Coordinates of C-alpha atoms and ligand atoms in Angstrom, one line a residue:
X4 CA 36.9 38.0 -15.9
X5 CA 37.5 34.5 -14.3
X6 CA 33.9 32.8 -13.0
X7 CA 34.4 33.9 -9.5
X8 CA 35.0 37.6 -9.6
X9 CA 31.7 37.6 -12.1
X10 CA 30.1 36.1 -9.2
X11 CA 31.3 38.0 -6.6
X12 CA 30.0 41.3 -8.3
X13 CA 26.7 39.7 -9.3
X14 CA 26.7 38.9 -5.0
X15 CA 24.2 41.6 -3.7
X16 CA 21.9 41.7 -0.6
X17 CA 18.3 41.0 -1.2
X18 CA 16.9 44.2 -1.2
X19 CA 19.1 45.2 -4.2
X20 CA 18.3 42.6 -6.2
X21 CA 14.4 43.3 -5.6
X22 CA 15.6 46.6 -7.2
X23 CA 15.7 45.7 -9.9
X24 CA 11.9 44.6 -10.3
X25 CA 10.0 47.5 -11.9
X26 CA 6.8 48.9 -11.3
X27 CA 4.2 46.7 -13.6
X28 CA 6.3 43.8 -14.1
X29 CA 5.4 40.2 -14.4
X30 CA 8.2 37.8 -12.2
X31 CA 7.9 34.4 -12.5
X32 CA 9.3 32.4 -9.5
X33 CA 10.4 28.9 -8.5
X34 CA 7.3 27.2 -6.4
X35 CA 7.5 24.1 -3.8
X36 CA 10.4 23.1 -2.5
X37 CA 12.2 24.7 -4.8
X38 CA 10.8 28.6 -3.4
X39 CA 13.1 31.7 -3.0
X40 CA 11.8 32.0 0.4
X41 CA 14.7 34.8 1.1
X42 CA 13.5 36.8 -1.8
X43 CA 10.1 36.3 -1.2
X44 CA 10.2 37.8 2.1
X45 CA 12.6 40.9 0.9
X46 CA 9.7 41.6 -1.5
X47 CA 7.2 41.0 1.1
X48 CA 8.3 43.3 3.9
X49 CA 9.6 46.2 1.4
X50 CA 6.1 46.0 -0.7
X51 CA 5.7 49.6 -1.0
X52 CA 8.4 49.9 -3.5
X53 CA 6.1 47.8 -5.5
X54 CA 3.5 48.7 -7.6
X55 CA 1.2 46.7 -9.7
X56 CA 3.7 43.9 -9.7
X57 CA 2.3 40.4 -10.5
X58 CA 3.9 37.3 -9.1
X59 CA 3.1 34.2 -10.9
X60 CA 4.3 30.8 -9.6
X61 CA 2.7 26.9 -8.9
X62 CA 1.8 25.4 -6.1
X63 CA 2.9 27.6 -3.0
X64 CA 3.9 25.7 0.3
X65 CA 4.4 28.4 2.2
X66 CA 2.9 31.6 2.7
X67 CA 1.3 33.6 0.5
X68 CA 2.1 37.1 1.1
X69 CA 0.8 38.3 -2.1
X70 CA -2.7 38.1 -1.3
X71 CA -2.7 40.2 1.9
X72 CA -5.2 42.9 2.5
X73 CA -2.2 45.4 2.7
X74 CA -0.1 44.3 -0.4
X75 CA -3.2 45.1 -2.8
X76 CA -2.3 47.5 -5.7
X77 CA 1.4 46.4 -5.1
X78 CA 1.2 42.6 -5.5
X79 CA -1.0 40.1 -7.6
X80 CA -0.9 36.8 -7.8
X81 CA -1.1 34.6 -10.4
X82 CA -1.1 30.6 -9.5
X83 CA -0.6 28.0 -11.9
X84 CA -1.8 25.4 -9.3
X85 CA -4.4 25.5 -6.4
X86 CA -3.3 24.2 -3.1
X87 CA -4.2 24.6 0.7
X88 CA -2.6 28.4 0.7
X89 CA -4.0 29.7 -2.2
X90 CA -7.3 27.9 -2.5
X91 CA -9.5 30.6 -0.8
X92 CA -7.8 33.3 -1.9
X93 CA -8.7 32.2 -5.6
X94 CA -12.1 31.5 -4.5
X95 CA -12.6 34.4 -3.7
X96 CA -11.1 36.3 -6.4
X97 CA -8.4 37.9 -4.4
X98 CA -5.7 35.4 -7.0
X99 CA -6.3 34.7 -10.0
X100 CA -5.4 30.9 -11.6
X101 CA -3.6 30.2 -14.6
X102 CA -5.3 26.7 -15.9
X103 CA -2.6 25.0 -18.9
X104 CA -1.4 21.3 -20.0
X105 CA 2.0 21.4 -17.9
X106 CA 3.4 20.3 -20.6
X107 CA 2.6 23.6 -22.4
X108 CA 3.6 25.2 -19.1
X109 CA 7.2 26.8 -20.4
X110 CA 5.5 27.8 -23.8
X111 CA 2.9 29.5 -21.9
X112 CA 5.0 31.3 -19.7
X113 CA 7.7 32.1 -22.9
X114 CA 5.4 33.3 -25.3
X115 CA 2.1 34.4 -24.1
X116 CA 2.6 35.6 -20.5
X117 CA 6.8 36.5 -21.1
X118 CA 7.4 37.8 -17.5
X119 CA 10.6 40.1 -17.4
X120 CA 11.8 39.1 -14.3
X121 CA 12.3 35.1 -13.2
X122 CA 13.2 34.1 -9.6
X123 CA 14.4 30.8 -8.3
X124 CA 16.4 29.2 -5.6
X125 CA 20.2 27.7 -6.9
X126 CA 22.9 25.6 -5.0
X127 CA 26.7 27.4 -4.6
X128 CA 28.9 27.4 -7.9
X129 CA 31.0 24.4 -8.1
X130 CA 34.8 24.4 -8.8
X131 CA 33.6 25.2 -12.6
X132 CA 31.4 28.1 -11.9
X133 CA 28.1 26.3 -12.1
X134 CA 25.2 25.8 -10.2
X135 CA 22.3 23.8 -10.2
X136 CA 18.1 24.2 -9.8
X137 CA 18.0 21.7 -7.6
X138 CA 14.7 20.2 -7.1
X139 CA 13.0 22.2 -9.9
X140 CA 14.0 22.0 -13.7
X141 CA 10.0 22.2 -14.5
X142 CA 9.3 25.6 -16.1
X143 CA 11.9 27.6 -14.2
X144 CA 14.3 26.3 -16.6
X145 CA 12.7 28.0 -19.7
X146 CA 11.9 30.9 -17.9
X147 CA 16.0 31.2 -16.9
X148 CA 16.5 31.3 -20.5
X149 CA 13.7 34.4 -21.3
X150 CA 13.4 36.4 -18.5
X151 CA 15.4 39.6 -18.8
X152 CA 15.9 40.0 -15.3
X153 CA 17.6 36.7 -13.7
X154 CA 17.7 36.5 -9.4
X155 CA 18.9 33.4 -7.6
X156 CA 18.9 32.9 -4.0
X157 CA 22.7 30.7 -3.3
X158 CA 21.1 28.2 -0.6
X159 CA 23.7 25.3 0.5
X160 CA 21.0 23.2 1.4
X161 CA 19.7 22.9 -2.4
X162 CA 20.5 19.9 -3.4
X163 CA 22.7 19.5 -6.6
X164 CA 21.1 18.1 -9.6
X165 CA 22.1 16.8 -12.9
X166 CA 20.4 17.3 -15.9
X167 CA 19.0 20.6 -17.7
X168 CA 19.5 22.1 -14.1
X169 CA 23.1 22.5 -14.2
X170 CA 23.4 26.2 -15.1
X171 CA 26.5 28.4 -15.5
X172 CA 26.8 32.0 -13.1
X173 CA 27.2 34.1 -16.4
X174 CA 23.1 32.7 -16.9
X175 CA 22.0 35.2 -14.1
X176 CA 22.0 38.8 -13.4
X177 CA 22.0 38.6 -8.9
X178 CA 22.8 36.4 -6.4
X179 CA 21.7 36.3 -3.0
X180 CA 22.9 34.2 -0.3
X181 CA 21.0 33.0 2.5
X182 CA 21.1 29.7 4.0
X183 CA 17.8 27.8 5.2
X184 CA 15.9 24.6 4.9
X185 CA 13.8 23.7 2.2
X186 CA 10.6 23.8 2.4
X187 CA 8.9 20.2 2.8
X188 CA 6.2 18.0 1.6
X189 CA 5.8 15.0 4.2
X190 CA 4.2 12.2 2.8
X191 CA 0.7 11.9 4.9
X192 CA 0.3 8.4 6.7
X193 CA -1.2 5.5 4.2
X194 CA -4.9 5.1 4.5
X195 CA -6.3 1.4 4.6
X196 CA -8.5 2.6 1.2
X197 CA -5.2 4.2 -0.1
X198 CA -3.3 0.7 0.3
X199 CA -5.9 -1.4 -1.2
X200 CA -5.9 1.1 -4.0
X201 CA -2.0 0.8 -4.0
X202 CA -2.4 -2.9 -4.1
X203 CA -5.1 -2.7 -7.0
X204 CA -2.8 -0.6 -9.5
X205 CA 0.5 -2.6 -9.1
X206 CA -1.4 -5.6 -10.3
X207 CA -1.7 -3.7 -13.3
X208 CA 2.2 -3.0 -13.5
X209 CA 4.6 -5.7 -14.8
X210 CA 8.2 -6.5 -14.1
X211 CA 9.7 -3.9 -16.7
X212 CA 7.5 -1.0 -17.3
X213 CA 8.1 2.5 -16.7
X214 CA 6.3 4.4 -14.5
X215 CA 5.0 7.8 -13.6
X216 CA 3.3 8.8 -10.7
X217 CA 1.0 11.5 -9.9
X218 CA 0.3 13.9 -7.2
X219 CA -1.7 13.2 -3.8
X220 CA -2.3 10.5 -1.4
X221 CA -2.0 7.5 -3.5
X222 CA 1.1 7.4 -5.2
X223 CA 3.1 7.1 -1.7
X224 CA 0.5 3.4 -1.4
X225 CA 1.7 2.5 -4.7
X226 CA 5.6 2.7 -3.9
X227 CA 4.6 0.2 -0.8
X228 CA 3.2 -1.6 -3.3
X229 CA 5.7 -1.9 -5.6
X230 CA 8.2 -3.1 -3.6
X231 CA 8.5 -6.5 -5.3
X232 CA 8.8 -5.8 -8.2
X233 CA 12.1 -5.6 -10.7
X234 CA 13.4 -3.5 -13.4
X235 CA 11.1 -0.6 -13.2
X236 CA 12.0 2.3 -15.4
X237 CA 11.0 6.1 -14.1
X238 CA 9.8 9.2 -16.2
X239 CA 7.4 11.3 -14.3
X240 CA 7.0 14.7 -13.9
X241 CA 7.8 14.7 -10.5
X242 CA 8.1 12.3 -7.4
X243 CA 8.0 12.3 -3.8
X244 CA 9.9 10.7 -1.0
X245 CA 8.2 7.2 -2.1
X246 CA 10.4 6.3 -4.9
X247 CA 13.5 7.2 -3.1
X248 CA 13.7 3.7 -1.4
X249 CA 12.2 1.7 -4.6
X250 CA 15.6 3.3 -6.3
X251 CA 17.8 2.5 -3.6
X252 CA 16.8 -1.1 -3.5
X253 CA 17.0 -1.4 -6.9
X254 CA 13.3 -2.0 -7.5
X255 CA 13.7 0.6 -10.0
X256 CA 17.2 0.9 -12.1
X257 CA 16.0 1.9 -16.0
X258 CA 17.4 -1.1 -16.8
X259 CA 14.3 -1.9 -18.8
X260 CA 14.2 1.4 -20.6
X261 CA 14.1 1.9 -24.2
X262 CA 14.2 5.3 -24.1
X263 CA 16.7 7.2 -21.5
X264 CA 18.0 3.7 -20.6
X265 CA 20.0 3.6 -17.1
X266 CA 18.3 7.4 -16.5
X267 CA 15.5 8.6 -14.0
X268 CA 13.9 11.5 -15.9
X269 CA 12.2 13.9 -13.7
X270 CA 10.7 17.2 -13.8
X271 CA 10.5 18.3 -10.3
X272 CA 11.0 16.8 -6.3
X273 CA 8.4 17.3 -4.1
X274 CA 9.6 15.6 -1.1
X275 CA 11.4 16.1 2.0
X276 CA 15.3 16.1 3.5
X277 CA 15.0 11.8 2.3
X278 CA 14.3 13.2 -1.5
X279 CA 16.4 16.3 -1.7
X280 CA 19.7 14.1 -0.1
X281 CA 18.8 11.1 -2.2
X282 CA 18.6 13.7 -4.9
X283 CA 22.0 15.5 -4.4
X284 CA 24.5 14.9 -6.3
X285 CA 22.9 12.0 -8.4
X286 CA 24.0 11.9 -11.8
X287 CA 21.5 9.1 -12.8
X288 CA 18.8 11.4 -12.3
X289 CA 18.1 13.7 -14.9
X290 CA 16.2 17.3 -14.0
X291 CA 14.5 18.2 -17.5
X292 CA 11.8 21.0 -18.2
X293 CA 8.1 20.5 -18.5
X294 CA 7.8 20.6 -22.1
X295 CA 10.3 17.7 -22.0
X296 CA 9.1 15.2 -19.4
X297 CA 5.8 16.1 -19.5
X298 CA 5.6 16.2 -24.0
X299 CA 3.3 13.4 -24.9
X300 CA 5.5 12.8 -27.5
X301 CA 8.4 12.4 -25.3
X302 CA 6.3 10.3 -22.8
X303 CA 5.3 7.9 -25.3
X304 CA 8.8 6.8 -26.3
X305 CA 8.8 4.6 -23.4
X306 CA 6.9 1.3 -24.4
X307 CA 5.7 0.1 -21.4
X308 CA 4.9 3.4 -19.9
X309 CA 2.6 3.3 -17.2
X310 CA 0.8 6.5 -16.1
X311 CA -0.9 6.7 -12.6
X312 CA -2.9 9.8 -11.3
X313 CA -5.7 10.4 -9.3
X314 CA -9.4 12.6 -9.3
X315 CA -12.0 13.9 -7.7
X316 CA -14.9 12.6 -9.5
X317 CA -15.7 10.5 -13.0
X318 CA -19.2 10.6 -14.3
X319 CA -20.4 6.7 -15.6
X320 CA -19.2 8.0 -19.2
X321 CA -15.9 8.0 -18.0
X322 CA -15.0 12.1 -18.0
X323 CA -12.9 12.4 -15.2
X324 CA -12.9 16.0 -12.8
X325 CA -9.3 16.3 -11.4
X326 CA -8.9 20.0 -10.2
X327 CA -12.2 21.4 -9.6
X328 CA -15.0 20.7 -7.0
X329 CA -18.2 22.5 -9.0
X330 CA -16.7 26.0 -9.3
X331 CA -14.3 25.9 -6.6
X332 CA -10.8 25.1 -8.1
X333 CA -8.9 22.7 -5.6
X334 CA -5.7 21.7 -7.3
X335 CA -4.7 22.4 -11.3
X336 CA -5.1 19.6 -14.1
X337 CA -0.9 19.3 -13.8
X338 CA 0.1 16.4 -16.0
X339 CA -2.1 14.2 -15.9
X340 CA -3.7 14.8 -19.3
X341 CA -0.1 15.0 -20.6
X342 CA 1.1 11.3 -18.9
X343 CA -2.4 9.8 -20.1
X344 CA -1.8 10.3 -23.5
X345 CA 1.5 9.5 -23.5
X346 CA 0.7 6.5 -22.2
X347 CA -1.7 5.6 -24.4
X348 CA 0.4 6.2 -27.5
X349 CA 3.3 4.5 -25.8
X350 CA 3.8 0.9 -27.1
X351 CA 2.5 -1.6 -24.4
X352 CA 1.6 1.4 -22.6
X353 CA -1.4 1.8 -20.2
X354 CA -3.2 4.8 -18.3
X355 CA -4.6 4.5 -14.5
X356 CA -7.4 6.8 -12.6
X357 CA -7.1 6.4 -9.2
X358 CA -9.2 7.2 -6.6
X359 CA -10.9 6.2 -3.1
X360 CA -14.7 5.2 -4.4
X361 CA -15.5 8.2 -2.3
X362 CA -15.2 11.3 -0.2
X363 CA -16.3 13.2 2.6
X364 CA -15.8 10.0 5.3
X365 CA -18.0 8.2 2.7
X366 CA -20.9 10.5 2.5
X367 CA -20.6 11.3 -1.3
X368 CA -19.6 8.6 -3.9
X369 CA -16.6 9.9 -6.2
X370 CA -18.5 7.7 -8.9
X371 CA -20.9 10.0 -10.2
X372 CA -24.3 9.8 -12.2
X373 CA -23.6 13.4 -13.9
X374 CA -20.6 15.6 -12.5
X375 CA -20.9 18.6 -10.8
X376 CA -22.3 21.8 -11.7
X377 CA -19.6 24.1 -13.3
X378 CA -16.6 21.7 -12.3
X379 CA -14.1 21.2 -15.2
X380 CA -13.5 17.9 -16.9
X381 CA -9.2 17.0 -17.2
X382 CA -9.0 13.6 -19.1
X383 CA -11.7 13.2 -21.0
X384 CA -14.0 10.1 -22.0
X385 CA -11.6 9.6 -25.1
X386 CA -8.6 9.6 -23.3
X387 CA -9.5 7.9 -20.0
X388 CA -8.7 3.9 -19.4
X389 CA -8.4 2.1 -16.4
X390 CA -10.1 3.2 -13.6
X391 CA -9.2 2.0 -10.3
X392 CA -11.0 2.6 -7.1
X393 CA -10.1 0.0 -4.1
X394 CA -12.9 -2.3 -5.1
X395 CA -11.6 -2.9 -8.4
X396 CA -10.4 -2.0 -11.7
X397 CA -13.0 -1.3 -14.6
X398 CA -11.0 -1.0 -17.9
X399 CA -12.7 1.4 -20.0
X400 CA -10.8 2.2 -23.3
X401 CA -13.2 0.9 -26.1
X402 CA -15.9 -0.2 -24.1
X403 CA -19.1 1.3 -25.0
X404 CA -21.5 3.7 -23.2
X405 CA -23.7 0.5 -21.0
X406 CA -20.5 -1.2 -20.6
X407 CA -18.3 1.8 -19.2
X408 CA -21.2 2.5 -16.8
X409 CA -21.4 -1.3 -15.4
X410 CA -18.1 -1.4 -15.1
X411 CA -17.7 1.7 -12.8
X412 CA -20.6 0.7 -10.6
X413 CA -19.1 -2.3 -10.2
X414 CA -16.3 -0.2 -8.3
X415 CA -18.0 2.5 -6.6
X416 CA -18.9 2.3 -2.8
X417 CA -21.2 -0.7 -2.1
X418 CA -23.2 2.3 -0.7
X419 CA -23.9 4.2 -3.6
X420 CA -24.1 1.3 -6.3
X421 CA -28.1 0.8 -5.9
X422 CA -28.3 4.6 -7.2
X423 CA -25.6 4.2 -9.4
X424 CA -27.8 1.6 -11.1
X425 CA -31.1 3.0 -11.0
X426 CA -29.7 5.6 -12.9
X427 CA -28.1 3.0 -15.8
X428 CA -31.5 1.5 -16.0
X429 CA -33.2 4.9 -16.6
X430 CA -30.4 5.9 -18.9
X431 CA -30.4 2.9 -20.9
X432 CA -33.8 1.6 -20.0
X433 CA -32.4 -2.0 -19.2
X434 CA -31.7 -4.1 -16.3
X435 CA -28.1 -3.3 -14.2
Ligands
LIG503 N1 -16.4 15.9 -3.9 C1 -16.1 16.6 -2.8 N2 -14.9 16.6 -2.2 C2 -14.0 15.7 -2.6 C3 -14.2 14.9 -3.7 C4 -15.5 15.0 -4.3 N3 -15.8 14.2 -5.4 N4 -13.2 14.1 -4.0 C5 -12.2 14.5 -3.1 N5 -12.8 15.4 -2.3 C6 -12.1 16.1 -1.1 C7 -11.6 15.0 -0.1 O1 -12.7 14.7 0.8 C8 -10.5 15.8 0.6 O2 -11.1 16.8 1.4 P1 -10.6 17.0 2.9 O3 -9.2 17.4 2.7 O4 -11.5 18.0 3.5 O5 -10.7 15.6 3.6 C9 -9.9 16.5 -0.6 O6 -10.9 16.6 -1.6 C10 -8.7 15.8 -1.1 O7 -9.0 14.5 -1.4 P2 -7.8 13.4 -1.4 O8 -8.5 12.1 -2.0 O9 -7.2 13.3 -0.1 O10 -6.9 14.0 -2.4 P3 -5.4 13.7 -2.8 O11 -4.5 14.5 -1.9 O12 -5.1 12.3 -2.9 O13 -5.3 14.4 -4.2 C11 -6.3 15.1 -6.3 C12 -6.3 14.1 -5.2 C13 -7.3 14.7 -7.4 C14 -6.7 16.5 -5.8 C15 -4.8 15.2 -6.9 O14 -4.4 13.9 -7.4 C16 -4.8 16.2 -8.1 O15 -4.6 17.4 -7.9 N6 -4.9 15.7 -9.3 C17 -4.9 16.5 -10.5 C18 -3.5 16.8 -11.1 C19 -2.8 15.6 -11.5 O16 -3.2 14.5 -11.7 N7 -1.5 15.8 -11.7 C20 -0.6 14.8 -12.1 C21 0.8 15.0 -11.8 S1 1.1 16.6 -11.1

């Protein structure tokens, strides 16, 4: 059977191919702007043909219909990733979190959780049959090649991508087409703090290195940043719509690279219309998996590599809390542990923490004697390095105990340093 017919009989309406999800399965789905949204809401409004069904994705943008009231005992959830819609609902126990090294991600899923059923969002075949992931290779990928039970919502506006994304129709078991936008993740407007910041890590970035960028405010204030720069190399697990002009202009070209030379290496897009067009059809990017881009080992090929994420607090040893405020879990550690090391073993390679100095419109300094009760500490005081805050930079890699605390309180908020150093002269029992 030629490529289309094989298509055209794996073609079936929604509600078919939710069919095929059994009572007690695990399905694994495709999360930001990569979401099934079609499938989702076939599931969502046909629930009572579901029963004890867990759905397990990362980082929802849009709804999440799994933790209504009136969906218990049909749908759980299972979130690799806090965000603004799931949030409470973990909180309050209604979904349950899933905390992992992204890198370890597609492992996790493949051979500890091994969901039968894997749901994602693909572009139309092209002339040979295949489609593509579009803006998520990340664990999806993996999960393509495990899962027993394969559905794909067609969408024309997914954009094309090169790379472990490009997958052939005889991969899947159902197709469903429905046409709609993506979902979208508009950069929020630069902050003054957030440009200083910006301004305060591209001093430490040289003509040449290769860079990966985290998620949140700040990596958007970097790109501004960056602009005047040359020969940047890219290898992050994923991007927004800040690097698509720094590419264009040629501010980054791999040209520099050692590793992947002439090649963006990406794991997932987590931008808007600007990202997903820039993104279509662009065979210097390469989509790869998480246990790719995100594998320490892989990272660290790159000399020059250049990690940046942010946090939401560091204690004056250095331990650095990046998804948890106390008990309440706000984002998930992602791959920041993953890009610090890599950096660090990278040859000429070097690891940033940034953050505004504090929170809360400056009530509460994100410089902290002792971190909170219960919260969870993501790059440890072993693997942490330069810190940067927009008062400065305190390098922290080898420094000992009195020096790492100076250092930090030299960056905090003006208002919090007197504390800060009351507390290093009872901790050390010496003059700040
Ligand atoms: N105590 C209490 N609240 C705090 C806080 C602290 N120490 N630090 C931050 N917050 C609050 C802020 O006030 C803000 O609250 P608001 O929305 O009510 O104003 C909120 O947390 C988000 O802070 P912000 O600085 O705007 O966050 P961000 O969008 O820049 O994201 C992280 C920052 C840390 C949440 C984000 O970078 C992250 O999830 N990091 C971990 C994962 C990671 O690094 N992945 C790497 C690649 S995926």
């Amino acid at each position: 059977m030629g490529w289309k017919a094989e298509y055209n009989k794996k073609l079936v309406s929604a509600r078919t191919a939710i069919s095929h999800i059994k009572d007690g399965d695990k399905v694994v789905m495709s999360f930001g702007c990569g979401e099934p949204r079609a499938i989702v809401r076939a599931m969502r409004e046909n629930y009572k043909d579901f029963h004890n069904v867990q759905v397990i994705n990362m980082l929802l943008l849009g709804e999440t219909p799994w933790v209504d009231e009136e969906v218990k005992g049909h749908f759980s959830y299972n979130s690799f990733f806090a965000s603004g819609t799931n949030r409470k609902a973990i909180s309050d126990g209604v979904a349950d979190f899933t905390t992992c090294y992204l890198s370890e991600a597609p492992m996790v899923l493949r051979d500890i959780v091994k969901p039968r059923v894997t749901v994602m969002s693909v572009t139309p075949p092209d002339s040979e049959g295949y489609v593509s992931l579009g803006t998520n290779c990340d664990y999806i990928e993996t999960t393509l090649s495990h899962c027993e039970v394969k559905i794909a919502q067609v969408n024309k506006n997914v954009p094309y991508t090169y790379g472990k994304t490009r997958k052939h129709i005889t991969e899947f078991n159902y197709f469903v087409e429905f046409d709609e936008e993506l979902p979208e993740v508009p950069a929020p407007p630069i902050t003054e703090v957030e440009m200083q910041i910006g301004k305060n890590c591209a001093s430490l970035i040289n003509d040449g290195d290769c860079i990966q960028l985290g998620i949140g405010g700040i990596p958007n204030a970097i790109c501004e940043e960056l602009k005047h720069k040359k020969d940047l190399g890219l290898h992050s697990e994923m991007v927004g719509d800040g690097v698509v002009d720094l590419i264009k202009s040629g501010v980054i070209n791999n040209s520099k690279k050692n590793f992947n030379n002439g090649k963006t290496i990406l794991g997932f897009g987590f931008g808007t219309k600007k990202l997903f067009d820039f993104l279509n059809g662009n065979k210097d990017i390469e989509m790869t998996p998480m246990d790719y881009v995100n594998n320490p080992l892989i990272i660290a090929q790159n000399d020059n590599l250049v990690s940046v994420n942010s946090c939401i607090e560091i204690d004056l040893m250095g331990q650095v809390v990046s998804d948890t405020i106390g008990e309440y879990q706000f984002s998930g550690i992602g791959g920041q542990v993953d890009f610090v090391r890599g950096a660090t073993m990278s040859k000429g390679g070097r690891s940033i923490m940034a953050m505004p100095s504090s929170a809360k419109g400056g009530t509460i300094s994100k410089i902290v004697p002792k971190i909170t009760d219960y919260s969870a500490v993501a790059t440890t005081r072993n693997d942490v390095n330069y810190v940067v805050t927009e008062y400065g930079i305190a390098q922290l890699k080898g420094k000992t105990m009195k020096e790492r605390a100076r250092a930090l309180i030299n960056i905090a908020h003006p208002n919090f340093r007197e504390d800060l150093a009351k507390e290093y002269e009872k901790r050390f029992n010496e003059k700040f």
